[in-house]
């Protein structure tokens, strides 16, 4: 991991992100990472809150297009995340909170996929059934995991 | 998808119950997220912004990098011990001038907020002057800073913290 981190930090992407004083380098990459986060976690939150019982008149299957927004946000954050990591790889690779963040993201994505499958498998689910106990548990878990991932990400700048 | 009227009451009860769990989820989420957000907006976690420290030393190293550049000064205390001042700079706007305006070997005066870490010599929010009092860099004398024409000063404010 250390060899890889050293290589990544010295790569063209790592050097540019870290050392360019252009406003289009680090500041823009970091800002896009935040915007991508907003879209990904925001779209997730809409579905999670719906499953928790908010906006009960909104048919849950009609929210399916939000998954495209999630993928877009996830794609932006994968690219910008690699750039940000590359800019300071040797330090970030040693931070436990970085691995906590990655783990929380993986778990959150799994829960997101489970929620999607549950909804898609039974698009005619009635509101009362959809907001059933398992549905609400999944939604609450999803919100907590994403909040945890966001928190771990923020902490990377301070720990 | 909308259910018939007879499910309305059930919906309502469900909403009340689910609101309780939502409220607790929100509370936890808010609590875990609010602390780093506050840190984000200020350097107060690592530096004491109510205190001010001044030093004079020779520039030994300038690390021009994102998100914050670093300037290292060497000076000697009363007992002849060497001190390394570690000065954390702002964001990208300071990168452009730090390397040019603070060449290795130049002696400068620095003033800023000291690190909270005991025994450390960290400074942030620093202003630099030459030994004759001339400000170094566009933010050398922060009070007199005027944004360069063409590019507004707004970007500097936005980028001074990551």
Tab-separated table of C-alpha atoms in Angstrom:
chain	number	residue	atom	x	y	z
A	1	UNK	CA	0.000	0.000	0.000
A	2	UNK	CA	2.826	2.386	0.861
A	3	UNK	CA	4.547	1.815	-2.498
A	4	UNK	CA	1.264	2.377	-4.266
A	5	UNK	CA	0.574	5.530	-2.250
A	6	UNK	CA	4.027	6.923	-3.043
A	7	UNK	CA	3.540	6.177	-6.729
A	8	UNK	CA	0.049	7.713	-6.770
A	9	UNK	CA	1.208	10.841	-4.971
A	10	UNK	CA	3.979	11.307	-7.504
A	11	UNK	CA	1.727	10.627	-10.497
A	12	UNK	CA	0.689	13.435	-12.830
A	13	UNK	CA	-2.803	13.529	-11.323
A	14	UNK	CA	-1.445	13.644	-7.776
A	15	UNK	CA	1.078	16.371	-8.537
A	16	UNK	CA	-1.389	18.529	-10.446
A	17	UNK	CA	-4.124	18.293	-7.817
A	18	UNK	CA	-1.684	19.069	-5.026
A	19	UNK	CA	0.619	21.634	-6.568
A	20	UNK	CA	-1.326	23.612	-9.127
A	21	UNK	CA	-2.274	27.003	-7.763
A	22	UNK	CA	-5.081	27.179	-10.320
A	23	UNK	CA	-8.578	27.631	-9.002
A	24	UNK	CA	-9.532	24.779	-11.385
A	25	UNK	CA	-7.278	22.329	-9.588
A	26	UNK	CA	-7.786	21.463	-5.937
A	27	UNK	CA	-10.513	24.004	-5.097
A	28	UNK	CA	-12.702	22.920	-8.024
A	29	UNK	CA	-12.068	19.200	-7.507
A	30	UNK	CA	-12.938	19.524	-3.817
A	31	UNK	CA	-16.060	21.529	-4.616
A	32	UNK	CA	-17.205	18.967	-7.208
A	33	UNK	CA	-16.662	16.241	-4.611
A	34	UNK	CA	-19.086	18.109	-2.347
A	35	UNK	CA	-21.623	18.669	-5.135
A	36	UNK	CA	-21.456	14.969	-6.098
A	37	UNK	CA	-21.977	14.089	-2.449
A	38	UNK	CA	-25.035	16.328	-2.330
A	39	UNK	CA	-26.591	14.656	-5.368
A	40	UNK	CA	-25.761	11.085	-4.302
A	41	UNK	CA	-26.731	11.362	-0.653
A	42	UNK	CA	-29.549	13.808	-1.371
A	43	UNK	CA	-31.246	11.450	-3.842
A	44	UNK	CA	-30.800	8.634	-1.348
A	45	UNK	CA	-32.325	10.741	1.400
A	46	UNK	CA	-35.442	11.442	-0.691
A	47	UNK	CA	-36.157	7.710	-1.038
A	48	UNK	CA	-35.195	6.985	2.573
A	49	UNK	CA	-37.468	9.688	3.956
A	50	UNK	CA	-40.276	8.496	1.698
A	51	UNK	CA	-39.878	4.953	3.057
A	52	UNK	CA	-39.918	6.386	6.562
A	53	UNK	CA	-43.378	7.716	5.865
A	54	UNK	CA	-42.857	11.284	4.695
A	55	UNK	CA	-44.736	12.489	1.606
A	56	UNK	CA	-47.002	9.402	1.669
A	57	UNK	CA	-48.859	10.488	-1.491
A	58	UNK	CA	-45.704	10.134	-3.547
A	59	UNK	CA	-45.797	6.703	-5.239
A	60	UNK	CA	-42.530	4.989	-4.413
A	61	UNK	CA	-41.949	3.487	-7.898
A	62	UNK	CA	-42.092	7.024	-9.313
A	63	UNK	CA	-38.867	7.751	-7.438
A	64	UNK	CA	-36.905	5.189	-9.473
A	65	UNK	CA	-35.293	7.815	-11.770
A	66	UNK	CA	-33.465	9.117	-8.704
A	67	UNK	CA	-31.148	6.128	-8.969
A	68	UNK	CA	-29.700	7.696	-12.114
A	69	UNK	CA	-28.840	10.812	-10.126
A	70	UNK	CA	-27.213	8.630	-7.503
A	71	UNK	CA	-25.032	6.979	-10.144
A	72	UNK	CA	-24.090	10.366	-11.593
A	73	UNK	CA	-23.136	11.658	-8.154
A	74	UNK	CA	-21.268	8.456	-7.410
A	75	UNK	CA	-19.336	8.696	-10.694
A	76	UNK	CA	-18.330	12.318	-10.052
A	77	UNK	CA	-17.223	11.440	-6.539
A	78	UNK	CA	-15.256	8.385	-7.613
A	79	UNK	CA	-13.216	10.491	-10.050
A	80	UNK	CA	-12.774	13.518	-7.770
A	81	UNK	CA	-12.191	11.230	-4.776
A	82	UNK	CA	-9.324	9.469	-6.546
A	83	UNK	CA	-7.834	12.863	-7.434
A	84	UNK	CA	-8.087	14.160	-3.858
A	85	UNK	CA	-6.647	10.931	-2.488
A	86	UNK	CA	-3.807	11.016	-5.030
A	87	UNK	CA	-2.879	14.556	-3.988
A	88	UNK	CA	-1.988	13.359	-0.491
A	89	UNK	CA	-1.979	9.567	-0.769
A	90	UNK	CA	0.851	8.762	1.652
A	91	UNK	CA	-0.922	10.614	4.478
A	92	UNK	CA	-4.484	9.591	3.645
A	93	UNK	CA	-3.556	5.913	3.242
A	94	UNK	CA	-2.453	5.940	6.895
A	95	UNK	CA	-5.676	7.450	8.235
A	96	UNK	CA	-7.983	4.855	9.826
A	97	UNK	CA	-10.929	7.190	9.210
A	98	UNK	CA	-10.331	6.875	5.453
A	99	UNK	CA	-10.919	3.118	5.630
A	100	UNK	CA	-13.909	3.679	7.895
A	101	UNK	CA	-15.299	6.027	5.249
A	102	UNK	CA	-14.775	3.504	2.423
A	103	UNK	CA	-16.378	0.735	4.497
A	104	UNK	CA	-19.397	2.906	5.312
A	105	UNK	CA	-19.791	3.796	1.607
A	106	UNK	CA	-19.714	0.110	0.614
A	107	UNK	CA	-22.273	-0.765	3.302
A	108	UNK	CA	-24.460	2.203	2.319
A	109	UNK	CA	-24.344	1.141	-1.346
A	110	UNK	CA	-25.356	-2.394	-0.384
A	111	UNK	CA	-28.316	-1.095	1.623
A	112	UNK	CA	-29.235	1.212	-1.270
A	113	UNK	CA	-29.190	-1.773	-3.657
A	114	UNK	CA	-31.309	-3.841	-1.266
A	115	UNK	CA	-33.873	-1.048	-0.983
A	116	UNK	CA	-33.976	-0.709	-4.765
A	117	UNK	CA	-34.460	-4.436	-5.291
A	118	UNK	CA	-37.149	-4.575	-2.656
A	119	UNK	CA	-39.051	-1.782	-4.367
A	120	UNK	CA	-38.503	-3.067	-7.899
A	121	UNK	CA	-39.466	-6.616	-7.084
A	122	UNK	CA	-42.843	-5.463	-5.924
A	123	UNK	CA	-43.649	-2.134	-7.574
A	124	UNK	CA	-47.300	-2.500	-6.638
A	125	UNK	CA	-46.487	-2.589	-2.947
A	126	UNK	CA	-49.060	-0.724	-0.979
A	127	UNK	CA	-48.000	2.337	0.945
A	128	UNK	CA	-48.650	0.734	4.290
A	129	UNK	CA	-46.610	-2.313	3.293
A	130	UNK	CA	-43.801	-0.286	1.835
A	131	UNK	CA	-43.444	1.701	4.954
A	132	UNK	CA	-43.409	-1.526	6.844
A	133	UNK	CA	-40.997	-2.171	9.636
A	134	UNK	CA	-38.261	-3.735	7.439
A	135	UNK	CA	-38.639	-0.895	4.929
A	136	UNK	CA	-38.270	1.726	7.617
A	137	UNK	CA	-35.344	-0.079	9.188
A	138	UNK	CA	-33.562	-0.199	5.848
A	139	UNK	CA	-34.260	3.482	5.224
A	140	UNK	CA	-33.036	4.506	8.692
A	141	UNK	CA	-29.943	2.340	8.248
A	142	UNK	CA	-29.296	3.939	4.868
A	143	UNK	CA	-29.541	7.458	6.319
A	144	UNK	CA	-27.229	6.557	9.191
A	145	UNK	CA	-24.645	4.904	6.936
A	146	UNK	CA	-24.570	7.841	4.525
A	147	UNK	CA	-24.376	10.332	7.395
A	148	UNK	CA	-21.539	8.258	8.823
A	149	UNK	CA	-19.705	8.195	5.491
A	150	UNK	CA	-20.070	11.975	5.156
A	151	UNK	CA	-18.841	12.470	8.708
A	152	UNK	CA	-15.843	10.202	8.186
A	153	UNK	CA	-15.051	12.110	5.003
A	154	UNK	CA	-15.135	15.442	6.798
A	155	UNK	CA	-12.988	14.064	9.608
A	156	UNK	CA	-10.270	13.127	7.096
A	157	UNK	CA	-9.371	16.822	6.987
A	158	UNK	CA	-8.944	17.031	10.754
A	159	UNK	CA	-7.573	13.739	12.051
B	1	UNK	CA	-50.432	3.568	-5.945
B	2	UNK	CA	-52.532	5.713	-3.647
B	3	UNK	CA	-54.702	3.649	-1.403
B	4	UNK	CA	-58.416	4.057	-0.970
B	5	UNK	CA	-59.898	6.150	1.803
B	6	UNK	CA	-60.092	3.316	4.295
B	7	UNK	CA	-56.340	3.257	4.547
B	8	UNK	CA	-56.183	6.924	5.427
B	9	UNK	CA	-56.309	6.337	9.158
B	10	UNK	CA	-53.666	3.651	8.916
B	11	UNK	CA	-51.487	6.037	6.927
B	12	UNK	CA	-51.872	8.678	9.577
B	13	UNK	CA	-50.895	6.338	12.418
B	14	UNK	CA	-47.999	5.070	10.389
B	15	UNK	CA	-46.880	8.635	9.764
B	16	UNK	CA	-46.933	9.487	13.459
B	17	UNK	CA	-44.976	6.376	14.359
B	18	UNK	CA	-42.488	6.790	11.592
B	19	UNK	CA	-41.961	10.434	12.461
B	20	UNK	CA	-40.656	9.339	15.841
B	21	UNK	CA	-38.027	7.128	14.250
B	22	UNK	CA	-37.208	9.780	11.669
B	23	UNK	CA	-36.746	12.331	14.414
B	24	UNK	CA	-34.286	10.086	16.219
B	25	UNK	CA	-32.431	9.291	12.993
B	26	UNK	CA	-32.232	13.005	12.227
B	27	UNK	CA	-31.009	13.845	15.710
B	28	UNK	CA	-28.214	11.299	15.507
B	29	UNK	CA	-27.297	12.387	11.996
B	30	UNK	CA	-27.234	16.018	13.003
B	31	UNK	CA	-25.127	15.410	16.086
B	32	UNK	CA	-22.523	13.366	14.255
B	33	UNK	CA	-22.317	15.790	11.370
B	34	UNK	CA	-22.364	19.175	13.066
B	35	UNK	CA	-18.986	19.046	14.814
B	36	UNK	CA	-16.770	18.668	11.730
B	37	UNK	CA	-18.848	21.260	9.905
B	38	UNK	CA	-17.980	23.799	12.574
B	39	UNK	CA	-14.348	22.826	12.297
B	40	UNK	CA	-14.611	23.385	8.592
B	41	UNK	CA	-15.414	27.033	9.015
B	42	UNK	CA	-12.682	27.957	11.400
B	43	UNK	CA	-9.145	27.197	12.354
B	44	UNK	CA	-10.174	27.415	16.000
B	45	UNK	CA	-9.848	23.676	16.556
B	46	UNK	CA	-6.105	23.670	16.025
B	47	UNK	CA	-5.198	27.316	16.625
B	48	UNK	CA	-6.098	29.810	19.326
B	49	UNK	CA	-7.652	32.734	17.486
B	50	UNK	CA	-7.874	34.816	20.646
B	51	UNK	CA	-4.078	34.892	20.952
B	52	UNK	CA	-1.449	36.435	18.773
B	53	UNK	CA	2.184	35.438	18.501
B	54	UNK	CA	5.035	37.232	16.782
B	55	UNK	CA	8.350	35.852	15.667
B	56	UNK	CA	11.267	36.588	13.430
B	57	UNK	CA	13.229	33.963	11.576
B	58	UNK	CA	14.870	32.741	8.431
B	59	UNK	CA	12.833	30.918	5.809
B	60	UNK	CA	14.126	27.325	5.630
B	61	UNK	CA	11.391	25.609	3.617
B	62	UNK	CA	8.229	26.502	1.688
B	63	UNK	CA	5.819	23.696	0.836
B	64	UNK	CA	3.539	25.045	-1.858
B	65	UNK	CA	0.636	22.639	-1.876
B	66	UNK	CA	-3.088	22.120	-1.557
B	67	UNK	CA	-5.129	22.435	0.490
B	68	UNK	CA	-2.754	24.587	2.556
B	69	UNK	CA	0.806	25.617	1.951
B	70	UNK	CA	3.396	25.618	4.727
B	71	UNK	CA	6.231	28.015	5.467
B	72	UNK	CA	8.999	27.051	7.883
B	73	UNK	CA	11.067	29.649	9.726
B	74	UNK	CA	14.091	29.016	11.895
B	75	UNK	CA	14.916	31.268	14.787
B	76	UNK	CA	16.836	31.082	18.061
B	77	UNK	CA	15.317	31.630	21.499
B	78	UNK	CA	16.862	33.411	24.522
B	79	UNK	CA	18.762	30.287	25.562
B	80	UNK	CA	20.242	29.770	22.136
B	81	UNK	CA	17.913	26.897	21.296
B	82	UNK	CA	16.768	26.637	17.703
B	83	UNK	CA	13.053	26.928	17.080
B	84	UNK	CA	11.246	25.856	13.939
B	85	UNK	CA	8.111	27.893	13.294
B	86	UNK	CA	5.577	25.984	11.230
B	87	UNK	CA	3.224	28.391	9.523
B	88	UNK	CA	0.053	27.043	7.954
B	89	UNK	CA	-0.983	29.246	5.056
B	90	UNK	CA	-4.375	29.784	3.415
B	91	UNK	CA	-5.691	28.058	0.300
B	92	UNK	CA	-4.805	28.269	-3.368
B	93	UNK	CA	-4.531	32.096	-3.538
B	94	UNK	CA	-1.541	32.063	-1.199
B	95	UNK	CA	0.219	29.412	-3.276
B	96	UNK	CA	0.829	31.767	-6.153
B	97	UNK	CA	2.969	34.216	-4.182
B	98	UNK	CA	4.343	32.209	-1.246
B	99	UNK	CA	7.213	30.646	-3.185
B	100	UNK	CA	8.274	33.914	-4.855
B	101	UNK	CA	7.786	36.282	-1.952
B	102	UNK	CA	9.390	34.009	0.657
B	103	UNK	CA	12.658	32.759	-0.841
B	104	UNK	CA	14.792	30.374	1.247
B	105	UNK	CA	17.211	32.284	3.458
B	106	UNK	CA	15.280	35.547	3.705
B	107	UNK	CA	14.626	36.827	7.230
B	108	UNK	CA	11.044	37.826	7.921
B	109	UNK	CA	8.795	38.772	10.781
B	110	UNK	CA	5.601	36.803	11.188
B	111	UNK	CA	2.504	37.440	13.291
B	112	UNK	CA	-0.514	35.195	13.657
B	113	UNK	CA	-2.561	32.859	15.834
B	114	UNK	CA	-0.574	30.241	17.734
B	115	UNK	CA	-1.194	26.510	17.661
B	116	UNK	CA	-3.034	25.093	20.653
B	117	UNK	CA	-0.663	22.122	20.834
B	118	UNK	CA	1.609	22.507	23.851
B	119	UNK	CA	5.263	22.916	23.007
B	120	UNK	CA	4.588	23.405	19.306
B	121	UNK	CA	5.457	26.434	17.236
B	122	UNK	CA	2.596	26.434	14.776
B	123	UNK	CA	1.041	29.629	13.462
B	124	UNK	CA	-1.902	30.292	11.195
B	125	UNK	CA	-3.613	33.397	9.861
B	126	UNK	CA	-0.117	34.773	9.485
B	127	UNK	CA	0.990	38.103	8.131
B	128	UNK	CA	4.576	38.501	6.967
B	129	UNK	CA	6.783	41.584	6.912
B	130	UNK	CA	10.398	42.113	6.054
B	131	UNK	CA	12.664	43.205	8.902
B	132	UNK	CA	12.162	46.818	7.808
B	133	UNK	CA	8.395	46.435	8.106
B	134	UNK	CA	7.527	46.114	4.395
B	135	UNK	CA	4.598	43.704	3.973
B	136	UNK	CA	5.421	40.440	2.193
B	137	UNK	CA	2.902	39.063	-0.300
B	138	UNK	CA	-0.516	40.517	-1.152
B	139	UNK	CA	-1.851	39.506	2.243
B	140	UNK	CA	1.294	40.529	4.084
B	141	UNK	CA	-0.565	43.290	5.827
B	142	UNK	CA	-4.017	41.744	5.943
B	143	UNK	CA	-5.725	44.961	6.932
B	144	UNK	CA	-4.490	46.753	3.838
B	145	UNK	CA	-5.159	43.908	1.458
B	146	UNK	CA	-6.836	45.003	-1.733
B	147	UNK	CA	-7.876	42.331	-4.223
B	148	UNK	CA	-5.889	42.390	-7.451
B	149	UNK	CA	-7.904	43.971	-10.242
B	150	UNK	CA	-9.740	41.586	-12.559
B	151	UNK	CA	-10.090	38.807	-10.033
B	152	UNK	CA	-12.300	39.638	-7.116
B	153	UNK	CA	-11.270	39.085	-3.547
B	154	UNK	CA	-14.249	36.805	-3.030
B	155	UNK	CA	-12.326	33.763	-4.177
B	156	UNK	CA	-9.657	34.348	-1.555
B	157	UNK	CA	-12.253	34.443	1.169
B	158	UNK	CA	-13.928	31.295	-0.116
B	159	UNK	CA	-10.721	29.388	-0.446
B	160	UNK	CA	-8.941	30.479	2.672
B	161	UNK	CA	-10.345	27.439	4.482
B	162	UNK	CA	-10.906	24.035	2.901
